[in-house]
mmCIF file of C-alpha atoms in Angstrom:
data_model
loop_
_atom_site.group_PDB
_atom_site.id
_atom_site.type_symbol
_atom_site.label_atom_id
_atom_site.label_comp_id
_atom_site.label_asym_id
_atom_site.label_seq_id
_atom_site.Cartn_x
_atom_site.Cartn_y
_atom_site.Cartn_z
ATOM 1 C CA UNK A 1 39.204 58.015 68.345
ATOM 2 C CA UNK A 2 43.019 58.242 68.248
ATOM 3 C CA UNK A 3 42.773 62.044 68.071
ATOM 4 C CA UNK A 4 40.638 62.089 71.208
ATOM 5 C CA UNK A 5 43.111 59.891 73.097
ATOM 6 C CA UNK A 6 46.038 62.068 71.976
ATOM 7 C CA UNK A 7 44.171 65.218 73.006
ATOM 8 C CA UNK A 8 43.405 63.787 76.459
ATOM 9 C CA UNK A 9 47.013 62.671 76.860
ATOM 10 C CA UNK A 10 48.310 66.117 75.910
ATOM 11 C CA UNK A 11 45.888 67.754 78.376
ATOM 12 C CA UNK A 12 46.994 65.402 81.157
ATOM 13 C CA UNK A 13 50.679 66.134 80.523
ATOM 14 C CA UNK A 14 50.006 69.899 80.462
ATOM 15 C CA UNK A 15 47.983 69.730 83.698
ATOM 16 C CA UNK A 16 50.722 67.779 85.487
ATOM 17 C CA UNK A 17 53.380 70.241 84.303
ATOM 18 C CA UNK A 18 51.330 73.301 85.282
ATOM 19 C CA UNK A 19 50.531 71.902 88.735
ATOM 20 C CA UNK A 20 54.187 71.131 89.377
ATOM 21 C CA UNK A 21 55.229 74.603 88.261
ATOM 22 C CA UNK A 22 52.779 76.286 90.631
ATOM 23 C CA UNK A 23 53.354 74.086 93.659
ATOM 24 C CA UNK A 24 57.158 74.013 93.596
ATOM 25 C CA UNK A 25 59.040 76.993 94.934
ATOM 26 C CA UNK A 26 62.560 77.884 93.815
ATOM 27 C CA UNK A 27 65.447 76.530 95.863
ATOM 28 C CA UNK A 28 66.813 78.792 98.616
ATOM 29 C CA UNK A 29 69.262 78.536 101.503
ATOM 30 C CA UNK A 30 70.102 80.584 104.591
ATOM 31 C CA UNK A 31 73.618 81.189 103.236
ATOM 32 C CA UNK A 32 72.202 83.428 100.500
ATOM 33 C CA UNK A 33 69.538 85.229 102.589
ATOM 34 C CA UNK A 34 70.725 88.704 101.559
ATOM 35 C CA UNK A 35 69.568 87.934 98.005
ATOM 36 C CA UNK A 36 66.418 85.894 98.661
ATOM 37 C CA UNK A 37 64.396 88.724 97.112
ATOM 38 C CA UNK A 38 66.254 88.328 93.819
ATOM 39 C CA UNK A 39 65.673 84.596 93.374
ATOM 40 C CA UNK A 40 63.717 84.102 90.155
ATOM 41 C CA UNK A 41 61.040 81.585 89.269
ATOM 42 C CA UNK A 42 61.528 80.988 85.559
ATOM 43 C CA UNK A 43 58.104 79.354 85.267
ATOM 44 C CA UNK A 44 56.290 82.621 86.123
ATOM 45 C CA UNK A 45 55.865 85.968 84.372
ATOM 46 C CA UNK A 46 56.502 89.473 85.772
ATOM 47 C CA UNK A 47 56.036 90.209 88.690
ATOM 48 C CA UNK A 48 55.410 86.638 89.843
ATOM 49 C CA UNK A 49 58.868 85.626 88.652
ATOM 50 C CA UNK A 50 60.192 87.170 91.908
ATOM 51 C CA UNK A 51 58.229 85.034 94.412
ATOM 52 C CA UNK A 52 60.419 86.105 97.362
ATOM 53 C CA UNK A 53 60.324 89.842 96.635
ATOM 54 C CA UNK A 54 58.831 90.598 100.075
ATOM 55 C CA UNK A 55 62.115 89.461 101.655
ATOM 56 C CA UNK A 56 63.712 92.564 100.171
ATOM 57 C CA UNK A 57 60.997 95.191 99.981
ATOM 58 C CA UNK A 58 58.825 94.249 102.983
ATOM 59 C CA UNK A 59 58.560 96.808 105.790
ATOM 60 C CA UNK A 60 57.258 94.494 108.528
ATOM 61 C CA UNK A 61 59.846 91.749 108.322
ATOM 62 C CA UNK A 62 60.919 89.261 111.000
ATOM 63 C CA UNK A 63 62.973 88.574 113.070
ATOM 64 C CA UNK A 64 64.041 91.746 114.912
ATOM 65 C CA UNK A 65 66.468 92.865 117.597
ATOM 66 C CA UNK A 66 64.218 92.959 120.663
ATOM 67 C CA UNK A 67 66.421 95.453 122.513
ATOM 68 C CA UNK A 68 66.011 98.036 119.746
ATOM 69 C CA UNK A 69 62.203 98.078 119.999
ATOM 70 C CA UNK A 70 60.278 100.291 122.391
ATOM 71 C CA UNK A 71 58.156 98.169 124.722
ATOM 72 C CA UNK A 72 54.613 99.453 125.275
ATOM 73 C CA UNK A 73 52.912 97.836 128.256
ATOM 74 C CA UNK A 74 50.192 100.471 128.632
ATOM 75 C CA UNK A 75 47.699 98.943 126.229
ATOM 76 C CA UNK A 76 45.247 96.249 127.361
ATOM 77 C CA UNK A 77 45.947 93.073 125.403
ATOM 78 C CA UNK A 78 44.086 89.846 124.751
ATOM 79 C CA UNK A 79 44.586 86.868 126.991
ATOM 80 C CA UNK A 80 46.910 84.289 125.402
ATOM 81 C CA UNK A 81 46.426 80.581 126.113
ATOM 82 C CA UNK A 82 48.395 77.700 124.589
ATOM 83 C CA UNK A 83 45.846 74.889 124.720
ATOM 84 C CA UNK A 84 48.058 72.146 123.341
ATOM 85 C CA UNK A 85 47.246 68.543 124.148
ATOM 86 C CA UNK A 86 48.990 65.321 123.202
ATOM 87 C CA UNK A 87 49.266 64.505 119.493
ATOM 88 C CA UNK A 88 49.103 60.752 119.078
ATOM 89 C CA UNK A 89 50.352 60.715 115.472
ATOM 90 C CA UNK A 90 52.747 63.626 114.832
ATOM 91 C CA UNK A 91 55.037 63.644 111.798
ATOM 92 C CA UNK A 92 58.750 64.260 112.348
ATOM 93 C CA UNK A 93 59.925 66.185 109.303
ATOM 94 C CA UNK A 94 63.369 67.139 108.043
ATOM 95 C CA UNK A 95 62.222 70.131 105.992
ATOM 96 C CA UNK A 96 65.520 70.633 104.189
ATOM 97 C CA UNK A 97 65.955 73.807 106.268
ATOM 98 C CA UNK A 98 65.334 72.625 109.829
ATOM 99 C CA UNK A 99 63.923 70.118 112.299
ATOM 100 C CA UNK A 100 60.119 70.297 112.262
ATOM 101 C CA UNK A 101 57.159 68.458 113.807
ATOM 102 C CA UNK A 102 53.854 68.535 111.909
ATOM 103 C CA UNK A 103 50.717 67.950 113.956
ATOM 104 C CA UNK A 104 48.261 65.361 112.701
ATOM 105 C CA UNK A 105 45.248 66.387 110.578
ATOM 106 C CA UNK A 106 42.786 65.857 113.429
ATOM 107 C CA UNK A 107 44.941 67.470 116.130
ATOM 108 C CA UNK A 108 42.834 69.742 118.345
ATOM 109 C CA UNK A 109 45.615 71.767 120.015
ATOM 110 C CA UNK A 110 45.394 75.508 119.426
ATOM 111 C CA UNK A 111 46.502 78.936 120.566
ATOM 112 C CA UNK A 112 43.668 81.031 121.974
ATOM 113 C CA UNK A 113 44.018 84.802 121.519
ATOM 114 C CA UNK A 114 41.101 86.291 123.370
ATOM 115 C CA UNK A 115 38.138 84.349 121.998
ATOM 116 C CA UNK A 116 39.824 83.385 118.701
ATOM 117 C CA UNK A 117 41.290 79.939 118.138
ATOM 118 C CA UNK A 118 44.377 79.301 115.980
ATOM 119 C CA UNK A 119 45.093 75.589 115.403
ATOM 120 C CA UNK A 120 48.715 74.460 115.804
ATOM 121 C CA UNK A 121 49.947 73.245 112.400
ATOM 122 C CA UNK A 122 53.631 72.620 113.102
ATOM 123 C CA UNK A 123 56.571 73.645 115.241
ATOM 124 C CA UNK A 124 60.246 73.856 114.294
ATOM 125 C CA UNK A 125 63.661 74.964 115.527
ATOM 126 C CA UNK A 126 66.280 77.474 114.397
ATOM 127 C CA UNK A 127 69.953 77.404 115.414
ATOM 128 C CA UNK A 128 70.961 79.967 116.630
ATOM 129 C CA UNK A 129 67.921 82.043 117.574
ATOM 130 C CA UNK A 130 66.420 84.392 114.987
ATOM 131 C CA UNK A 131 65.301 87.108 117.396
ATOM 132 C CA UNK A 132 68.286 88.704 119.089
ATOM 133 C CA UNK A 133 68.810 91.027 122.076
ATOM 134 C CA UNK A 134 71.392 93.782 121.522
ATOM 135 C CA UNK A 135 72.670 91.781 118.567
ATOM 136 C CA UNK A 136 73.233 88.666 120.634
ATOM 137 C CA UNK A 137 71.613 85.350 119.689
ATOM 138 C CA UNK A 138 70.292 82.675 122.002
ATOM 139 C CA UNK A 139 71.585 79.186 121.150
ATOM 140 C CA UNK A 140 68.292 78.258 119.450
ATOM 141 C CA UNK A 141 64.665 79.295 118.978
ATOM 142 C CA UNK A 142 61.415 77.358 118.847
ATOM 143 C CA UNK A 143 58.549 78.516 116.616
ATOM 144 C CA UNK A 144 54.995 77.212 117.016
ATOM 145 C CA UNK A 145 53.123 77.952 113.743
ATOM 146 C CA UNK A 146 49.321 78.372 113.890
ATOM 147 C CA UNK A 147 46.924 79.036 111.005
ATOM 148 C CA UNK A 148 43.221 79.662 111.490
ATOM 149 C CA UNK A 149 40.224 79.126 109.217
ATOM 150 C CA UNK A 150 40.698 82.343 107.262
ATOM 151 C CA UNK A 151 44.401 81.776 106.739
ATOM 152 C CA UNK A 152 45.803 84.129 109.387
ATOM 153 C CA UNK A 153 49.221 83.027 110.643
ATOM 154 C CA UNK A 154 50.290 83.339 114.281
ATOM 155 C CA UNK A 155 53.769 82.313 115.442
ATOM 156 C CA UNK A 156 54.568 81.747 119.122
ATOM 157 C CA UNK A 157 58.329 82.008 119.658
ATOM 158 C CA UNK A 158 60.371 80.676 122.583
ATOM 159 C CA UNK A 159 64.094 81.310 123.015
ATOM 160 C CA UNK A 160 66.217 78.272 123.852
ATOM 161 C CA UNK A 161 69.222 78.459 126.211
ATOM 162 C CA UNK A 162 71.784 75.884 127.300
ATOM 163 C CA UNK A 163 70.955 74.250 130.629
ATOM 164 C CA UNK A 164 69.070 71.207 131.784
ATOM 165 C CA UNK A 165 68.366 68.412 129.315
ATOM 166 C CA UNK A 166 64.929 68.580 127.686
ATOM 167 C CA UNK A 167 63.340 65.113 127.352
ATOM 168 C CA UNK A 168 60.720 66.011 124.716
ATOM 169 C CA UNK A 169 63.342 67.833 122.617
ATOM 170 C CA UNK A 170 65.405 64.637 122.765
ATOM 171 C CA UNK A 171 62.444 62.582 121.553
ATOM 172 C CA UNK A 172 61.957 64.954 118.611
ATOM 173 C CA UNK A 173 65.634 64.830 117.599
ATOM 174 C CA UNK A 174 65.791 61.042 117.955
ATOM 175 C CA UNK A 175 62.827 60.584 115.616
ATOM 176 C CA UNK A 176 63.635 63.161 112.938
ATOM 177 C CA UNK A 177 65.117 61.610 109.785
ATOM 178 C CA UNK A 178 68.535 62.911 108.716
ATOM 179 C CA UNK A 179 67.709 62.784 105.019
ATOM 180 C CA UNK A 180 66.486 66.145 103.678
ATOM 181 C CA UNK A 181 62.751 66.401 102.880
ATOM 182 C CA UNK A 182 62.116 63.088 104.669
ATOM 183 C CA UNK A 183 59.202 62.458 107.000
ATOM 184 C CA UNK A 184 58.787 59.994 109.832
ATOM 185 C CA UNK A 185 55.156 59.374 110.677
ATOM 186 C CA UNK A 186 55.558 58.321 114.280
ATOM 187 C CA UNK A 187 54.860 54.737 115.161
ATOM 188 C CA UNK A 188 53.303 55.042 118.587
ATOM 189 C CA UNK A 189 55.335 58.088 119.605
ATOM 190 C CA UNK A 190 53.186 60.772 121.173
ATOM 191 C CA UNK A 191 54.173 64.415 121.543
ATOM 192 C CA UNK A 192 52.633 67.077 123.737
ATOM 193 C CA UNK A 193 53.891 70.427 122.393
ATOM 194 C CA UNK A 194 52.963 72.086 125.709
ATOM 195 C CA UNK A 195 55.839 70.231 127.360
ATOM 196 C CA UNK A 196 58.262 72.485 125.446
ATOM 197 C CA UNK A 197 56.844 75.645 127.015
ATOM 198 C CA UNK A 198 58.689 77.307 129.945
ATOM 199 C CA UNK A 199 57.737 75.354 133.070
ATOM 200 C CA UNK A 200 57.155 78.439 135.200
ATOM 201 C CA UNK A 201 54.612 80.034 132.839
ATOM 202 C CA UNK A 202 50.911 79.249 133.000
ATOM 203 C CA UNK A 203 49.919 77.934 129.509
ATOM 204 C CA UNK A 204 46.339 79.047 130.124
ATOM 205 C CA UNK A 205 47.371 82.672 130.680
ATOM 206 C CA UNK A 206 50.743 83.467 129.124
ATOM 207 C CA UNK A 207 52.641 86.714 129.478
ATOM 208 C CA UNK A 208 54.029 87.811 126.118
ATOM 209 C CA UNK A 209 55.493 90.414 123.804
ATOM 210 C CA UNK A 210 53.764 90.838 120.429
ATOM 211 C CA UNK A 211 54.392 92.629 117.148
ATOM 212 C CA UNK A 212 53.456 92.452 113.473
ATOM 213 C CA UNK A 213 55.974 90.647 111.311
ATOM 214 C CA UNK A 214 56.535 88.082 108.585
ATOM 215 C CA UNK A 215 57.611 84.549 107.869
ATOM 216 C CA UNK A 216 61.365 84.397 108.534
ATOM 217 C CA UNK A 217 61.918 82.142 105.532
ATOM 218 C CA UNK A 218 60.978 82.674 101.866
ATOM 219 C CA UNK A 219 58.510 83.888 100.717
ATOM 220 C CA UNK A 220 58.816 86.186 103.845
ATOM 221 C CA UNK A 221 55.046 86.829 103.673
ATOM 222 C CA UNK A 222 53.862 89.647 105.950
ATOM 223 C CA UNK A 223 50.646 89.750 107.987
ATOM 224 C CA UNK A 224 52.109 87.292 110.500
ATOM 225 C CA UNK A 225 51.471 88.215 114.144
ATOM 226 C CA UNK A 226 54.318 87.242 116.466
ATOM 227 C CA UNK A 227 53.984 86.355 120.146
ATOM 228 C CA UNK A 228 57.262 86.020 122.044
ATOM 229 C CA UNK A 229 57.395 84.447 125.511
ATOM 230 C CA UNK A 230 59.354 86.435 128.126
ATOM 231 C CA UNK A 231 60.950 83.277 129.578
ATOM 232 C CA UNK A 232 63.363 80.871 127.899
ATOM 233 C CA UNK A 233 63.505 77.066 127.876
ATOM 234 C CA UNK A 234 66.639 74.967 128.125
ATOM 235 C CA UNK A 235 68.229 72.069 126.289
ATOM 236 C CA UNK A 236 71.530 70.423 127.184
ATOM 237 C CA UNK A 237 74.776 71.238 125.377
ATOM 238 C CA UNK A 238 74.745 67.714 123.955
ATOM 239 C CA UNK A 239 71.206 68.216 122.618
ATOM 240 C CA UNK A 240 72.213 71.481 120.960
ATOM 241 C CA UNK A 241 75.075 69.616 119.257
ATOM 242 C CA UNK A 242 72.571 66.990 118.124
ATOM 243 C CA UNK A 243 70.378 69.754 116.647
ATOM 244 C CA UNK A 244 73.426 71.168 114.849
ATOM 245 C CA UNK A 245 73.933 67.714 113.367
ATOM 246 C CA UNK A 246 70.812 68.401 111.284
ATOM 247 C CA UNK A 247 71.223 72.096 110.447
ATOM 248 C CA UNK A 248 73.361 74.933 111.706
ATOM 249 C CA UNK A 249 73.055 78.686 111.082
ATOM 250 C CA UNK A 250 69.488 78.298 109.819
ATOM 251 C CA UNK A 251 68.484 81.690 111.212
ATOM 252 C CA UNK A 252 67.572 84.879 109.389
ATOM 253 C CA UNK A 253 69.364 88.031 110.548
ATOM 254 C CA UNK A 254 67.452 90.773 112.403
ATOM 255 C CA UNK A 255 65.393 93.057 110.149
ATOM 256 C CA UNK A 256 64.633 96.778 110.383
ATOM 257 C CA UNK A 257 61.839 97.728 112.785
ATOM 258 C CA UNK A 258 60.454 100.470 110.498
ATOM 259 C CA UNK A 259 58.558 102.122 113.346
ATOM 260 C CA UNK A 260 57.149 98.999 114.962
ATOM 261 C CA UNK A 261 57.007 98.682 118.734
ATOM 262 C CA UNK A 262 56.616 95.673 120.993
ATOM 263 C CA UNK A 263 53.361 95.449 122.893
ATOM 264 C CA UNK A 264 53.710 93.678 126.221
ATOM 265 C CA UNK A 265 51.422 92.227 128.862
ATOM 266 C CA UNK A 266 53.845 92.868 131.709
ATOM 267 C CA UNK B 1 70.613 78.475 175.266
ATOM 268 C CA UNK B 2 72.601 76.346 172.857
ATOM 269 C CA UNK B 3 69.453 74.560 171.810
ATOM 270 C CA UNK B 4 67.737 77.882 171.058
ATOM 271 C CA UNK B 5 70.752 79.018 169.048
ATOM 272 C CA UNK B 6 70.799 75.716 167.141
ATOM 273 C CA UNK B 7 67.082 76.001 166.372
ATOM 274 C CA UNK B 8 67.478 79.605 165.188
ATOM 275 C CA UNK B 9 70.348 78.674 162.881
ATOM 276 C CA UNK B 10 68.448 75.666 161.529
ATOM 277 C CA UNK B 11 65.413 77.806 160.815
ATOM 278 C CA UNK B 12 67.518 80.418 159.008
ATOM 279 C CA UNK B 13 69.230 77.786 156.879
ATOM 280 C CA UNK B 14 65.954 76.106 155.916
ATOM 281 C CA UNK B 15 64.340 79.439 154.977
ATOM 282 C CA UNK B 16 67.371 80.445 152.905
ATOM 283 C CA UNK B 17 67.444 77.108 151.076
ATOM 284 C CA UNK B 18 63.722 77.396 150.395
ATOM 285 C CA UNK B 19 64.211 80.776 148.680
ATOM 286 C CA UNK B 20 67.264 79.505 146.807
ATOM 287 C CA UNK B 21 65.261 76.580 145.418
ATOM 288 C CA UNK B 22 62.382 78.764 144.260
ATOM 289 C CA UNK B 23 64.877 81.012 142.414
ATOM 290 C CA UNK B 24 66.416 77.942 140.768
ATOM 291 C CA UNK B 25 63.064 76.938 139.290
ATOM 292 C CA UNK B 26 62.642 80.259 137.498
ATOM 293 C CA UNK B 27 63.468 80.401 133.806
ATOM 294 C CA UNK B 28 65.886 82.964 132.431
ATOM 295 C CA UNK B 29 64.290 86.093 130.968
ATOM 296 C CA UNK B 30 64.158 86.692 127.212
ATOM 297 C CA UNK B 31 64.955 90.405 127.571
ATOM 298 C CA UNK B 32 66.834 91.515 130.675
ATOM 299 C CA UNK B 33 65.162 94.570 132.318
ATOM 300 C CA UNK B 34 68.358 96.587 131.733
ATOM 301 C CA UNK B 35 68.028 95.933 127.984
ATOM 302 C CA UNK B 36 64.385 96.989 127.722
ATOM 303 C CA UNK B 37 63.350 100.316 126.215
ATOM 304 C CA UNK B 38 60.084 100.880 128.077
ATOM 305 C CA UNK B 39 57.467 103.422 127.215
ATOM 306 C CA UNK B 40 56.824 105.567 130.319
ATOM 307 C CA UNK B 41 53.948 104.062 132.279
ATOM 308 C CA UNK B 42 53.386 106.780 134.888
ATOM 309 C CA UNK B 43 49.850 108.128 135.144
ATOM 310 C CA UNK B 44 46.587 107.746 133.271
ATOM 311 C CA UNK B 45 47.383 110.748 131.041
ATOM 312 C CA UNK B 46 50.065 108.675 129.366
ATOM 313 C CA UNK B 47 47.583 105.901 128.691
ATOM 314 C CA UNK B 48 45.051 108.334 127.231
ATOM 315 C CA UNK B 49 47.621 109.880 124.928
ATOM 316 C CA UNK B 50 48.376 106.415 123.607
ATOM 317 C CA UNK B 51 44.778 105.643 122.688
ATOM 318 C CA UNK B 52 44.832 107.285 119.209
ATOM 319 C CA UNK B 53 48.011 105.437 118.338
ATOM 320 C CA UNK B 54 46.548 102.261 119.710
ATOM 321 C CA UNK B 55 43.510 102.528 117.459
ATOM 322 C CA UNK B 56 45.810 103.147 114.492
ATOM 323 C CA UNK B 57 47.697 99.985 115.360
ATOM 324 C CA UNK B 58 44.419 98.106 115.494
ATOM 325 C CA UNK B 59 43.525 99.326 112.016
ATOM 326 C CA UNK B 60 46.921 98.302 110.685
ATOM 327 C CA UNK B 61 46.618 94.943 112.302
ATOM 328 C CA UNK B 62 43.152 94.400 110.864
ATOM 329 C CA UNK B 63 44.257 95.346 107.362
ATOM 330 C CA UNK B 64 47.163 92.935 107.481
ATOM 331 C CA UNK B 65 44.804 90.264 108.717
ATOM 332 C CA UNK B 66 42.393 90.888 105.880
ATOM 333 C CA UNK B 67 45.155 90.721 103.300
ATOM 334 C CA UNK B 68 45.920 87.258 104.569
ATOM 335 C CA UNK B 69 42.412 85.924 104.123
ATOM 336 C CA UNK B 70 41.565 83.343 101.509
ATOM 337 C CA UNK B 71 44.872 81.487 101.642
ATOM 338 C CA UNK B 72 43.812 78.847 104.152
ATOM 339 C CA UNK B 73 44.280 75.574 102.267
ATOM 340 C CA UNK B 74 47.454 76.625 100.483
ATOM 341 C CA UNK B 75 49.108 78.133 103.596
ATOM 342 C CA UNK B 76 48.370 75.127 105.816
ATOM 343 C CA UNK B 77 49.705 72.795 103.170
ATOM 344 C CA UNK B 78 52.672 75.100 102.523
ATOM 345 C CA UNK B 79 53.553 75.325 106.207
ATOM 346 C CA UNK B 80 53.386 71.552 106.613
ATOM 347 C CA UNK B 81 55.992 71.218 103.860
ATOM 348 C CA UNK B 82 58.155 74.289 104.588
ATOM 349 C CA UNK B 83 59.513 75.932 107.738
ATOM 350 C CA UNK B 84 57.335 79.078 107.458
#
């Protein structure tokens, strides 16, 4: 009887340890992005002990310098529609690397690419922008992250400039906790992600640039399709300072194109 | 005569302000046209010559999409807890 209890206890401890080892990723920061690929996970064996290897050896990495890419607007492309509605229970998340809003589990908002639907999972901000034009950053960049049923990742990116105050951006900043890895499940605060899109674009038929890329943070997984809006949104200088109060310089530098071109609808 | 002149000036000013306002509502562009490296778009021959490349791009895109399949639960959970 005692042996059985001890065996069950040992199995439980092992299971807990193994689960923790698999689910936790090694610590990383934007300051050390040139060596993300070399960060080791001591709990894994070769080659899994280099979980961020794609950051160094990947050939379709993001972000890029948009001015260095050839723009091809001769190919017919799918219609792009951001069908975001109001999320009544979003989660404001300080991810430890940026300001992020997670949509609720039952949120129906999605990005439509042609006839395919990609549910919006979260959106977050980088300061300064990750995509650059002739080496020059915008003050910030917004990424809408979508993942569909078979795990394909689509990111819709919007550059952020200094200008008029942005009310919904203010609401997000005011409700994001300052403590790293903390979440604030909104108490009655509703967010419509569509309100962050450029006002003079039609959400139901967006112009865009698109190219194949990767996650811009470890593990830098490739197979991510990027859609970049041709218009920028604005936040006030004070709001940008408020964003910097959370994180600053949380942007990856531009990566090599390796033969990729930008496809464009316009 | 003065009334006609006044009306003409008023009309010009109102038209000008109307155009100025519509410009003000436009967002700044992500990539300025002077910074864009465009593929030549003149003529259908250009489009036809791009078709083989375009189909190659489709194949590449499809293969990258396939390689991403099967990671639904883990990627959604991962991206809720990390920036992605």
